[in-house]
Amino acid sequence: MRDSRTLPAGTLETPATSAQRPRRARGSRLRPRHLLIGIAALAVLVLVSVLTGAADLGWQRVLAELGAQLTGGVSPLSEREAAILWQLRVPRVVLAVLVGAALAVSGAAFQGVFRNPLADPYLLGAASGAGLSVTVVVTAVPQVTLGSTGLAQVAAFLGALGGVGLTWLIGRSAGPDTATLVLAGVAVSAFLTAAQTFVQQLRVESLQRVYMWLLGRLSTSGWHEVLTVVPGLCLATVVLCACGRLLDLLGTGDEEAAALGVRPGRVRALVLVAASLATASAVSVAGLIGFVGLVVPHLVRLALGGSYRVIVPVSLLFGGAFLVGADMLARTVMAPAELPIGVITAFTGAPFFALLLHTSRRR
């Protein structure tokens, strides 16, 4: 029997459409195994990352320490080694999970709301807007601490929202073409970056501090940075996961979505605010880390289909796993020196972006 929900009225079912229908059905539902695979990948990378680090604690002793904490046994680590593990290494790994999850889930949301697979927080001006705002705060108030809850995070949030909003206004005024939106994002990002450079020149002594922040960093001095990201990410995640079905309906077109009872303008505004909140939460503590929001949702889409009911929550898990893996590379490739994590994600994301453009052109 033909399923009227998957074929438009008056469309004859052919062998081709019949073969496509089951695939769409599989890709439109979030199945437990999708989450289990993501959780397993994340857990493995987190464990490996906790066992390795610049300080040679010995992976067997770290493993024994984890077991001792779970069972109440005797710790094999000295007080100093335990402090390195629990106050530096573990918070850094958890921060990588949260920042990667925030960037990936916001990238998936931006791609859905703009109906553009090339959209990500970095491309649409959210990250550069947050970067400009934080730079202004750092140069104006040198005492402010990056990564702390307060002025820097508020500035990052407002900057991210302003960058995306400016891109949206310019793109809409130029036309509905998605390529125009991407060009508007490139222009806005370039302008905000130029403004940021200008502001930096006004206070040269802040250059190194801002420059290191721009390259992306996950260094922590405890759990404070982790707690800074959690509220915004949790709120944004709940909203974006709840909007997965609405993003699927927006993908059919505004008129079709409105006919089904969806208000496209309100949905876009809600998703933009939530995605900008996630982006701002990540950028305010970790600086500008590009390509996570582009690479991860695309890999999920290629593996599991194009429904945002699946892409959004699964990207959350694999985004965290991706950044934990990138952080391990950043810490070990040139050990004992450490590469900025933004360099690692750019080395990964830029070739992927070029491949994506090449594939889209061939289609």
mmCIF file of C-alpha atoms in Angstrom:
data_model
loop_
_atom_site.group_PDB
_atom_site.id
_atom_site.type_symbol
_atom_site.label_atom_id
_atom_site.label_comp_id
_atom_site.label_asym_id
_atom_site.label_seq_id
_atom_site.Cartn_x
_atom_site.Cartn_y
_atom_site.Cartn_z
ATOM 1 C CA MET A 1 0.000 0.000 0.000
ATOM 2 C CA ARG A 2 1.296 3.433 -0.906
ATOM 3 C CA ASP A 3 2.126 5.739 1.978
ATOM 4 C CA SER A 4 0.499 9.109 1.221
ATOM 5 C CA ARG A 5 2.741 10.860 3.770
ATOM 6 C CA THR A 6 5.866 10.307 1.641
ATOM 7 C CA LEU A 7 4.524 10.930 -1.877
ATOM 8 C CA PRO A 8 2.736 14.070 -3.057
ATOM 9 C CA ALA A 9 -0.869 13.719 -4.114
ATOM 10 C CA GLY A 10 -1.164 12.595 -7.716
ATOM 11 C CA THR A 11 2.342 11.133 -7.833
ATOM 12 C CA LEU A 12 2.533 7.645 -9.249
ATOM 13 C CA GLU A 13 4.661 5.234 -7.270
ATOM 14 C CA THR A 14 7.502 3.952 -9.390
ATOM 15 C CA PRO A 15 10.198 1.397 -8.544
ATOM 16 C CA ALA A 16 12.571 4.315 -7.903
ATOM 17 C CA THR A 17 10.278 6.111 -5.461
ATOM 18 C CA SER A 18 9.388 2.825 -3.838
ATOM 19 C CA ALA A 19 13.090 2.146 -3.249
ATOM 20 C CA GLN A 20 13.655 5.625 -1.841
ATOM 21 C CA ARG A 21 10.741 5.540 0.612
ATOM 22 C CA PRO A 22 12.188 3.055 3.141
ATOM 23 C CA ARG A 23 15.522 4.926 3.141
ATOM 24 C CA ARG A 24 13.801 8.210 3.994
ATOM 25 C CA ALA A 25 11.838 6.497 6.751
ATOM 26 C CA ARG A 26 15.022 5.159 8.319
ATOM 27 C CA GLY A 27 16.760 8.541 8.135
ATOM 28 C CA SER A 28 13.872 10.475 9.689
ATOM 29 C CA ARG A 29 13.789 8.653 13.026
ATOM 30 C CA LEU A 30 16.240 8.818 15.883
ATOM 31 C CA ARG A 31 16.963 5.260 16.892
ATOM 32 C CA PRO A 32 18.611 4.152 20.155
ATOM 33 C CA ARG A 33 21.564 2.669 18.300
ATOM 34 C CA HIS A 34 22.388 6.107 16.843
ATOM 35 C CA LEU A 35 22.794 7.491 20.339
ATOM 36 C CA LEU A 36 24.572 4.388 21.628
ATOM 37 C CA ILE A 37 27.191 4.571 18.862
ATOM 38 C CA GLY A 38 27.756 8.255 19.593
ATOM 39 C CA ILE A 39 28.003 7.677 23.341
ATOM 40 C CA ALA A 40 30.428 4.776 22.803
ATOM 41 C CA ALA A 41 32.689 6.830 20.516
ATOM 42 C CA LEU A 42 32.641 9.723 22.955
ATOM 43 C CA ALA A 43 33.372 7.488 25.958
ATOM 44 C CA VAL A 44 36.356 5.813 24.257
ATOM 45 C CA LEU A 45 37.940 9.117 23.228
ATOM 46 C CA VAL A 46 37.324 10.655 26.645
ATOM 47 C CA LEU A 47 38.967 7.696 28.383
ATOM 48 C CA VAL A 48 42.014 7.751 26.069
ATOM 49 C CA SER A 49 42.334 11.507 26.488
ATOM 50 C CA VAL A 50 42.191 11.256 30.281
ATOM 51 C CA LEU A 51 44.863 8.538 30.261
ATOM 52 C CA THR A 52 47.298 10.628 28.187
ATOM 53 C CA GLY A 53 48.753 14.059 28.839
ATOM 54 C CA ALA A 54 51.859 16.230 29.064
ATOM 55 C CA ALA A 55 52.498 15.140 32.663
ATOM 56 C CA ASP A 56 53.692 11.531 32.666
ATOM 57 C CA LEU A 57 51.335 10.020 35.237
ATOM 58 C CA GLY A 58 51.348 6.580 33.630
ATOM 59 C CA TRP A 59 48.135 5.317 32.048
ATOM 60 C CA GLN A 60 48.005 2.261 34.324
ATOM 61 C CA ARG A 61 48.196 4.469 37.443
ATOM 62 C CA VAL A 62 45.565 6.851 36.054
ATOM 63 C CA LEU A 63 43.330 3.880 35.328
ATOM 64 C CA ALA A 64 43.876 2.632 38.875
ATOM 65 C CA GLU A 65 43.041 6.104 40.205
ATOM 66 C CA LEU A 66 39.758 6.110 38.280
ATOM 67 C CA GLY A 67 38.960 2.692 39.686
ATOM 68 C CA ALA A 68 39.844 3.839 43.190
ATOM 69 C CA GLN A 69 37.505 6.817 42.905
ATOM 70 C CA LEU A 70 34.672 4.560 41.770
ATOM 71 C CA THR A 71 35.194 1.848 44.386
ATOM 72 C CA GLY A 72 36.536 3.896 47.282
ATOM 73 C CA GLY A 73 39.950 2.236 47.093
ATOM 74 C CA VAL A 74 43.430 3.624 47.749
ATOM 75 C CA SER A 75 44.722 6.141 45.187
ATOM 76 C CA PRO A 76 48.094 5.274 43.573
ATOM 77 C CA LEU A 77 48.764 8.958 42.791
ATOM 78 C CA SER A 78 50.488 11.500 44.993
ATOM 79 C CA GLU A 79 48.580 14.611 46.062
ATOM 80 C CA ARG A 80 50.278 16.663 43.345
ATOM 81 C CA GLU A 81 49.582 14.049 40.651
ATOM 82 C CA ALA A 82 45.954 13.776 41.725
ATOM 83 C CA ALA A 83 45.630 17.560 41.459
ATOM 84 C CA ILE A 84 47.057 17.455 37.921
ATOM 85 C CA LEU A 85 44.555 14.775 36.963
ATOM 86 C CA TRP A 86 41.408 16.130 38.601
ATOM 87 C CA GLN A 87 42.011 19.884 38.427
ATOM 88 C CA LEU A 88 43.703 20.169 35.020
ATOM 89 C CA ARG A 89 43.407 17.138 32.762
ATOM 90 C CA VAL A 90 39.857 15.961 33.456
ATOM 91 C CA PRO A 91 38.320 19.486 33.354
ATOM 92 C CA ARG A 92 40.096 20.077 30.035
ATOM 93 C CA VAL A 93 38.647 16.896 28.536
ATOM 94 C CA VAL A 94 35.159 17.743 29.795
ATOM 95 C CA LEU A 95 35.526 21.269 28.397
ATOM 96 C CA ALA A 96 36.487 19.806 25.007
ATOM 97 C CA VAL A 97 33.336 17.664 25.064
ATOM 98 C CA LEU A 98 31.113 20.643 25.879
ATOM 99 C CA VAL A 99 32.698 23.058 23.391
ATOM 100 C CA GLY A 100 32.689 20.483 20.585
ATOM 101 C CA ALA A 101 29.071 19.611 21.315
ATOM 102 C CA ALA A 102 28.061 23.286 21.349
ATOM 103 C CA LEU A 103 29.748 24.097 18.050
ATOM 104 C CA ALA A 104 28.443 20.967 16.304
ATOM 105 C CA VAL A 105 24.841 21.331 17.459
ATOM 106 C CA SER A 106 24.783 25.033 16.570
ATOM 107 C CA GLY A 107 26.276 24.263 13.144
ATOM 108 C CA ALA A 108 23.553 21.676 12.512
ATOM 109 C CA ALA A 109 20.902 24.178 13.571
ATOM 110 C CA PHE A 110 22.300 26.933 11.333
ATOM 111 C CA GLN A 111 22.334 24.560 8.370
ATOM 112 C CA GLY A 112 18.728 23.630 9.036
ATOM 113 C CA VAL A 113 17.350 27.104 9.602
ATOM 114 C CA PHE A 114 19.145 28.576 6.582
ATOM 115 C CA ARG A 115 18.550 25.456 4.461
ATOM 116 C CA ASN A 116 22.183 25.665 3.512
ATOM 117 C CA PRO A 117 24.565 22.723 4.065
ATOM 118 C CA LEU A 118 27.574 25.083 3.943
ATOM 119 C CA ALA A 119 26.435 27.110 6.936
ATOM 120 C CA ASP A 120 28.273 26.931 10.243
ATOM 121 C CA PRO A 121 28.795 29.345 13.145
ATOM 122 C CA TYR A 122 32.128 30.486 11.763
ATOM 123 C CA LEU A 123 30.885 31.022 8.201
ATOM 124 C CA LEU A 124 27.812 33.043 9.167
ATOM 125 C CA GLY A 125 29.580 35.576 11.346
ATOM 126 C CA ALA A 126 28.630 34.322 14.809
ATOM 127 C CA ALA A 127 32.172 33.457 15.836
ATOM 128 C CA SER A 128 33.744 36.593 14.353
ATOM 129 C CA GLY A 129 31.024 38.710 15.954
ATOM 130 C CA ALA A 130 31.768 37.147 19.309
ATOM 131 C CA GLY A 131 35.487 37.617 18.676
ATOM 132 C CA LEU A 132 35.073 41.325 17.979
ATOM 133 C CA SER A 133 32.955 41.835 21.071
ATOM 134 C CA VAL A 134 35.398 40.013 23.337
ATOM 135 C CA THR A 135 38.323 41.934 21.830
ATOM 136 C CA VAL A 136 36.569 45.214 22.548
ATOM 137 C CA VAL A 137 35.997 44.121 26.139
ATOM 138 C CA VAL A 138 39.618 42.973 26.593
ATOM 139 C CA THR A 139 41.057 46.199 25.208
ATOM 140 C CA ALA A 140 38.633 48.409 27.123
ATOM 141 C CA VAL A 141 38.794 46.497 30.418
ATOM 142 C CA PRO A 142 42.241 44.802 30.633
ATOM 143 C CA GLN A 143 41.370 43.301 34.037
ATOM 144 C CA VAL A 144 38.612 41.111 32.586
ATOM 145 C CA THR A 145 39.336 37.367 32.675
ATOM 146 C CA LEU A 146 38.622 35.397 29.513
ATOM 147 C CA GLY A 147 36.642 32.267 30.237
ATOM 148 C CA SER A 148 35.017 33.608 33.353
ATOM 149 C CA THR A 149 31.311 34.118 33.743
ATOM 150 C CA GLY A 150 30.436 37.757 33.344
ATOM 151 C CA LEU A 151 31.269 40.569 30.956
ATOM 152 C CA ALA A 152 33.253 38.508 28.419
ATOM 153 C CA GLN A 153 30.532 35.880 28.053
ATOM 154 C CA VAL A 154 27.768 38.455 27.716
ATOM 155 C CA ALA A 155 29.822 40.280 25.079
ATOM 156 C CA ALA A 156 30.440 37.009 23.208
ATOM 157 C CA PHE A 157 26.735 36.162 23.215
ATOM 158 C CA LEU A 158 25.672 39.581 21.959
ATOM 159 C CA GLY A 159 28.435 39.584 19.365
ATOM 160 C CA ALA A 160 27.449 36.154 18.061
ATOM 161 C CA LEU A 161 23.813 37.167 17.815
ATOM 162 C CA GLY A 162 24.742 40.425 16.071
ATOM 163 C CA GLY A 163 27.012 38.680 13.559
ATOM 164 C CA VAL A 164 24.350 36.139 12.533
ATOM 165 C CA GLY A 165 21.643 38.802 12.464
ATOM 166 C CA LEU A 166 23.709 41.057 10.201
ATOM 167 C CA THR A 167 24.399 38.132 7.853
ATOM 168 C CA TRP A 168 20.721 37.262 7.777
ATOM 169 C CA LEU A 169 19.655 40.844 6.970
ATOM 170 C CA ILE A 170 22.214 41.287 4.196
ATOM 171 C CA GLY A 171 21.470 37.870 2.699
ATOM 172 C CA ARG A 172 17.710 38.436 2.745
ATOM 173 C CA SER A 173 18.023 41.889 1.158
ATOM 174 C CA ALA A 174 20.127 40.454 -1.692
ATOM 175 C CA GLY A 175 17.796 37.548 -2.483
ATOM 176 C CA PRO A 176 16.601 34.132 -1.342
ATOM 177 C CA ASP A 177 19.498 32.227 -2.932
ATOM 178 C CA THR A 178 21.444 30.248 -0.353
ATOM 179 C CA ALA A 179 24.715 31.038 -2.124
ATOM 180 C CA THR A 180 23.970 34.722 -1.498
ATOM 181 C CA LEU A 181 23.617 33.985 2.195
ATOM 182 C CA VAL A 182 27.007 32.299 2.273
ATOM 183 C CA LEU A 183 28.578 35.269 0.478
ATOM 184 C CA ALA A 184 26.914 37.613 2.966
ATOM 185 C CA GLY A 185 28.380 35.551 5.795
ATOM 186 C CA VAL A 186 31.839 35.735 4.265
ATOM 187 C CA ALA A 187 31.517 39.516 3.866
ATOM 188 C CA VAL A 188 30.256 40.041 7.429
ATOM 189 C CA SER A 189 32.969 37.807 8.870
ATOM 190 C CA ALA A 190 35.649 39.678 6.923
ATOM 191 C CA PHE A 191 34.287 43.045 8.074
ATOM 192 C CA LEU A 192 34.064 42.011 11.728
ATOM 193 C CA THR A 193 37.548 40.523 11.586
ATOM 194 C CA ALA A 194 38.900 43.757 10.110
ATOM 195 C CA ALA A 195 37.158 45.742 12.849
ATOM 196 C CA GLN A 196 38.649 43.403 15.417
ATOM 197 C CA THR A 197 42.143 43.995 14.007
ATOM 198 C CA PHE A 198 41.571 47.736 14.178
ATOM 199 C CA VAL A 199 40.503 47.533 17.813
ATOM 200 C CA GLN A 200 43.562 45.438 18.643
ATOM 201 C CA GLN A 201 45.844 48.090 17.180
ATOM 202 C CA LEU A 202 44.385 50.638 19.565
ATOM 203 C CA ARG A 203 45.879 48.689 22.475
ATOM 204 C CA VAL A 204 48.958 46.834 21.272
ATOM 205 C CA GLU A 205 49.760 45.373 24.699
ATOM 206 C CA SER A 206 46.630 43.197 24.458
ATOM 207 C CA LEU A 207 47.660 41.693 21.093
ATOM 208 C CA GLN A 208 49.244 38.505 22.413
ATOM 209 C CA ARG A 209 46.389 37.789 24.806
ATOM 210 C CA VAL A 210 43.738 38.284 22.129
ATOM 211 C CA TYR A 211 45.781 36.444 19.481
ATOM 212 C CA MET A 212 46.115 33.327 21.634
ATOM 213 C CA TRP A 213 42.403 33.451 22.350
ATOM 214 C CA LEU A 214 41.614 33.736 18.617
ATOM 215 C CA LEU A 215 43.577 30.569 17.812
ATOM 216 C CA GLY A 216 41.371 28.565 20.147
ATOM 217 C CA ARG A 217 42.386 27.061 23.446
ATOM 218 C CA LEU A 218 41.074 24.547 25.945
ATOM 219 C CA SER A 219 43.468 25.224 28.786
ATOM 220 C CA THR A 220 41.747 25.353 32.146
ATOM 221 C CA SER A 221 42.642 26.229 35.704
ATOM 222 C CA GLY A 222 39.956 24.059 37.263
ATOM 223 C CA TRP A 223 36.250 23.488 36.741
ATOM 224 C CA HIS A 224 35.237 27.139 36.424
ATOM 225 C CA GLU A 225 35.349 27.191 32.601
ATOM 226 C CA VAL A 226 33.313 23.993 32.462
ATOM 227 C CA LEU A 227 30.609 25.452 34.665
ATOM 228 C CA THR A 228 30.573 28.545 32.461
ATOM 229 C CA VAL A 229 29.579 26.552 29.369
ATOM 230 C CA VAL A 230 27.040 24.183 30.944
ATOM 231 C CA PRO A 231 23.981 26.486 31.425
ATOM 232 C CA GLY A 232 23.962 27.953 27.915
ATOM 233 C CA LEU A 233 24.690 24.623 26.248
ATOM 234 C CA CYS A 234 21.984 22.766 28.193
ATOM 235 C CA LEU A 235 19.343 25.383 27.408
ATOM 236 C CA ALA A 236 20.327 25.569 23.733
ATOM 237 C CA THR A 237 20.442 21.775 23.405
ATOM 238 C CA VAL A 238 16.933 21.322 24.777
ATOM 239 C CA VAL A 239 15.542 23.970 22.414
ATOM 240 C CA LEU A 240 17.407 22.760 19.314
ATOM 241 C CA CYS A 241 16.590 19.086 19.846
ATOM 242 C CA ALA A 242 12.938 20.017 20.333
ATOM 243 C CA CYS A 243 13.032 21.976 17.053
ATOM 244 C CA GLY A 244 14.320 19.060 14.953
ATOM 245 C CA ARG A 245 10.926 18.275 13.443
ATOM 246 C CA LEU A 246 10.265 21.971 12.778
ATOM 247 C CA LEU A 247 13.585 22.252 10.942
ATOM 248 C CA ASP A 248 12.548 19.300 8.770
ATOM 249 C CA LEU A 249 9.287 21.072 7.936
ATOM 250 C CA LEU A 250 11.128 24.317 7.133
ATOM 251 C CA GLY A 251 13.164 22.306 4.641
ATOM 252 C CA THR A 252 10.012 21.754 2.559
ATOM 253 C CA GLY A 253 9.590 25.522 2.070
ATOM 254 C CA ASP A 254 7.935 28.306 4.039
ATOM 255 C CA GLU A 255 4.554 27.963 2.329
ATOM 256 C CA GLU A 256 4.362 24.219 2.893
ATOM 257 C CA ALA A 257 5.505 24.599 6.490
ATOM 258 C CA ALA A 258 2.918 27.331 7.129
ATOM 259 C CA ALA A 259 0.207 25.107 5.649
ATOM 260 C CA LEU A 260 1.141 22.504 8.274
ATOM 261 C CA GLY A 261 0.740 25.020 11.102
ATOM 262 C CA VAL A 262 4.371 26.100 11.482
ATOM 263 C CA ARG A 263 5.270 29.771 11.814
ATOM 264 C CA PRO A 264 8.581 29.958 9.921
ATOM 265 C CA GLY A 265 9.600 33.378 11.267
ATOM 266 C CA ARG A 266 9.165 32.406 14.907
ATOM 267 C CA VAL A 267 10.902 29.069 14.438
ATOM 268 C CA ARG A 268 13.902 30.724 12.765
ATOM 269 C CA ALA A 269 14.153 33.337 15.501
ATOM 270 C CA LEU A 270 13.997 30.709 18.240
ATOM 271 C CA VAL A 271 16.594 28.479 16.575
ATOM 272 C CA LEU A 272 18.920 31.413 15.836
ATOM 273 C CA VAL A 273 18.863 32.587 19.447
ATOM 274 C CA ALA A 274 19.449 29.073 20.791
ATOM 275 C CA ALA A 275 22.259 28.312 18.311
ATOM 276 C CA SER A 276 23.887 31.674 19.009
ATOM 277 C CA LEU A 277 23.690 30.958 22.742
ATOM 278 C CA ALA A 278 25.502 27.642 22.239
ATOM 279 C CA THR A 279 28.093 29.322 20.008
ATOM 280 C CA ALA A 280 28.627 32.171 22.432
ATOM 281 C CA SER A 281 29.006 29.806 25.372
ATOM 282 C CA ALA A 282 31.737 27.903 23.529
ATOM 283 C CA VAL A 283 33.526 30.923 22.059
ATOM 284 C CA SER A 284 33.614 32.806 25.346
ATOM 285 C CA VAL A 285 35.791 30.135 27.007
ATOM 286 C CA ALA A 286 37.594 28.486 24.068
ATOM 287 C CA GLY A 287 38.104 31.257 21.517
ATOM 288 C CA LEU A 288 37.491 30.736 17.812
ATOM 289 C CA ILE A 289 37.568 27.054 16.848
ATOM 290 C CA GLY A 290 36.420 26.691 13.268
ATOM 291 C CA PHE A 291 34.984 23.921 11.104
ATOM 292 C CA VAL A 292 33.551 21.773 13.940
ATOM 293 C CA GLY A 293 30.054 23.013 13.119
ATOM 294 C CA LEU A 294 30.585 22.241 9.445
ATOM 295 C CA VAL A 295 32.358 18.880 9.495
ATOM 296 C CA VAL A 296 30.436 17.012 12.192
ATOM 297 C CA PRO A 297 26.832 17.616 11.003
ATOM 298 C CA HIS A 298 27.863 16.667 7.464
ATOM 299 C CA LEU A 299 29.417 13.417 8.577
ATOM 300 C CA VAL A 300 26.249 12.614 10.543
ATOM 301 C CA ARG A 301 24.099 13.535 7.545
ATOM 302 C CA LEU A 302 26.127 11.287 5.234
ATOM 303 C CA ALA A 303 25.848 8.363 7.668
ATOM 304 C CA LEU A 304 22.275 8.694 8.949
ATOM 305 C CA GLY A 305 20.287 10.782 6.486
ATOM 306 C CA GLY A 306 19.026 14.336 6.270
ATOM 307 C CA SER A 307 16.455 14.573 9.073
ATOM 308 C CA TYR A 308 17.321 17.149 11.734
ATOM 309 C CA ARG A 309 15.533 15.028 14.310
ATOM 310 C CA VAL A 310 18.574 12.779 13.922
ATOM 311 C CA ILE A 311 21.308 15.235 12.906
ATOM 312 C CA VAL A 312 20.941 17.617 15.863
ATOM 313 C CA PRO A 313 21.205 15.156 18.799
ATOM 314 C CA VAL A 314 23.767 12.879 17.130
ATOM 315 C CA SER A 315 25.931 15.867 16.141
ATOM 316 C CA LEU A 316 25.931 16.836 19.805
ATOM 317 C CA LEU A 317 27.665 13.568 20.726
ATOM 318 C CA PHE A 318 30.039 13.362 17.784
ATOM 319 C CA GLY A 319 30.939 17.038 18.096
ATOM 320 C CA GLY A 320 32.209 16.367 21.593
ATOM 321 C CA ALA A 321 34.086 13.280 20.409
ATOM 322 C CA PHE A 322 35.601 15.192 17.473
ATOM 323 C CA LEU A 323 37.002 17.981 19.636
ATOM 324 C CA VAL A 324 38.338 15.575 22.261
ATOM 325 C CA GLY A 325 40.244 13.799 19.475
ATOM 326 C CA ALA A 326 41.494 17.113 18.070
ATOM 327 C CA ASP A 327 42.638 18.186 21.524
ATOM 328 C CA MET A 328 44.606 14.965 21.936
ATOM 329 C CA LEU A 329 46.387 15.691 18.655
ATOM 330 C CA ALA A 330 47.050 19.281 19.723
ATOM 331 C CA ARG A 331 48.671 18.060 22.947
ATOM 332 C CA THR A 332 50.728 15.197 21.506
ATOM 333 C CA VAL A 333 51.814 16.015 17.927
ATOM 334 C CA MET A 334 54.594 18.397 19.028
ATOM 335 C CA ALA A 335 54.872 17.420 22.709
ATOM 336 C CA PRO A 336 55.965 18.881 25.053
ATOM 337 C CA ALA A 337 54.908 21.951 23.008
ATOM 338 C CA GLU A 338 51.188 22.340 22.372
ATOM 339 C CA LEU A 339 49.478 23.387 19.150
ATOM 340 C CA PRO A 340 46.437 25.698 19.259
ATOM 341 C CA ILE A 341 43.416 23.468 18.789
ATOM 342 C CA GLY A 342 42.058 25.806 16.105
ATOM 343 C CA VAL A 343 45.018 24.811 13.935
ATOM 344 C CA ILE A 344 44.105 21.120 14.227
ATOM 345 C CA THR A 345 40.428 21.660 13.375
ATOM 346 C CA ALA A 346 41.389 23.906 10.438
ATOM 347 C CA PHE A 347 43.760 21.255 9.069
ATOM 348 C CA THR A 348 40.839 18.816 9.242
ATOM 349 C CA GLY A 349 38.001 21.073 8.206
ATOM 350 C CA ALA A 350 39.519 23.043 5.330
ATOM 351 C CA PRO A 351 40.177 19.981 3.107
ATOM 352 C CA PHE A 352 36.718 18.655 3.982
ATOM 353 C CA PHE A 353 35.154 21.995 3.027
ATOM 354 C CA ALA A 354 37.022 21.970 -0.317
ATOM 355 C CA LEU A 355 35.855 18.403 -0.962
ATOM 356 C CA LEU A 356 32.288 19.390 -0.139
ATOM 357 C CA LEU A 357 32.380 22.301 -2.591
ATOM 358 C CA HIS A 358 33.840 20.046 -5.277
ATOM 359 C CA THR A 359 31.148 17.418 -4.723
ATOM 360 C CA SER A 360 28.349 20.006 -4.758
ATOM 361 C CA ARG A 361 29.649 21.454 -8.026
ATOM 362 C CA ARG A 362 29.683 18.024 -9.672
ATOM 363 C CA ARG A 363 26.056 17.466 -8.679
#
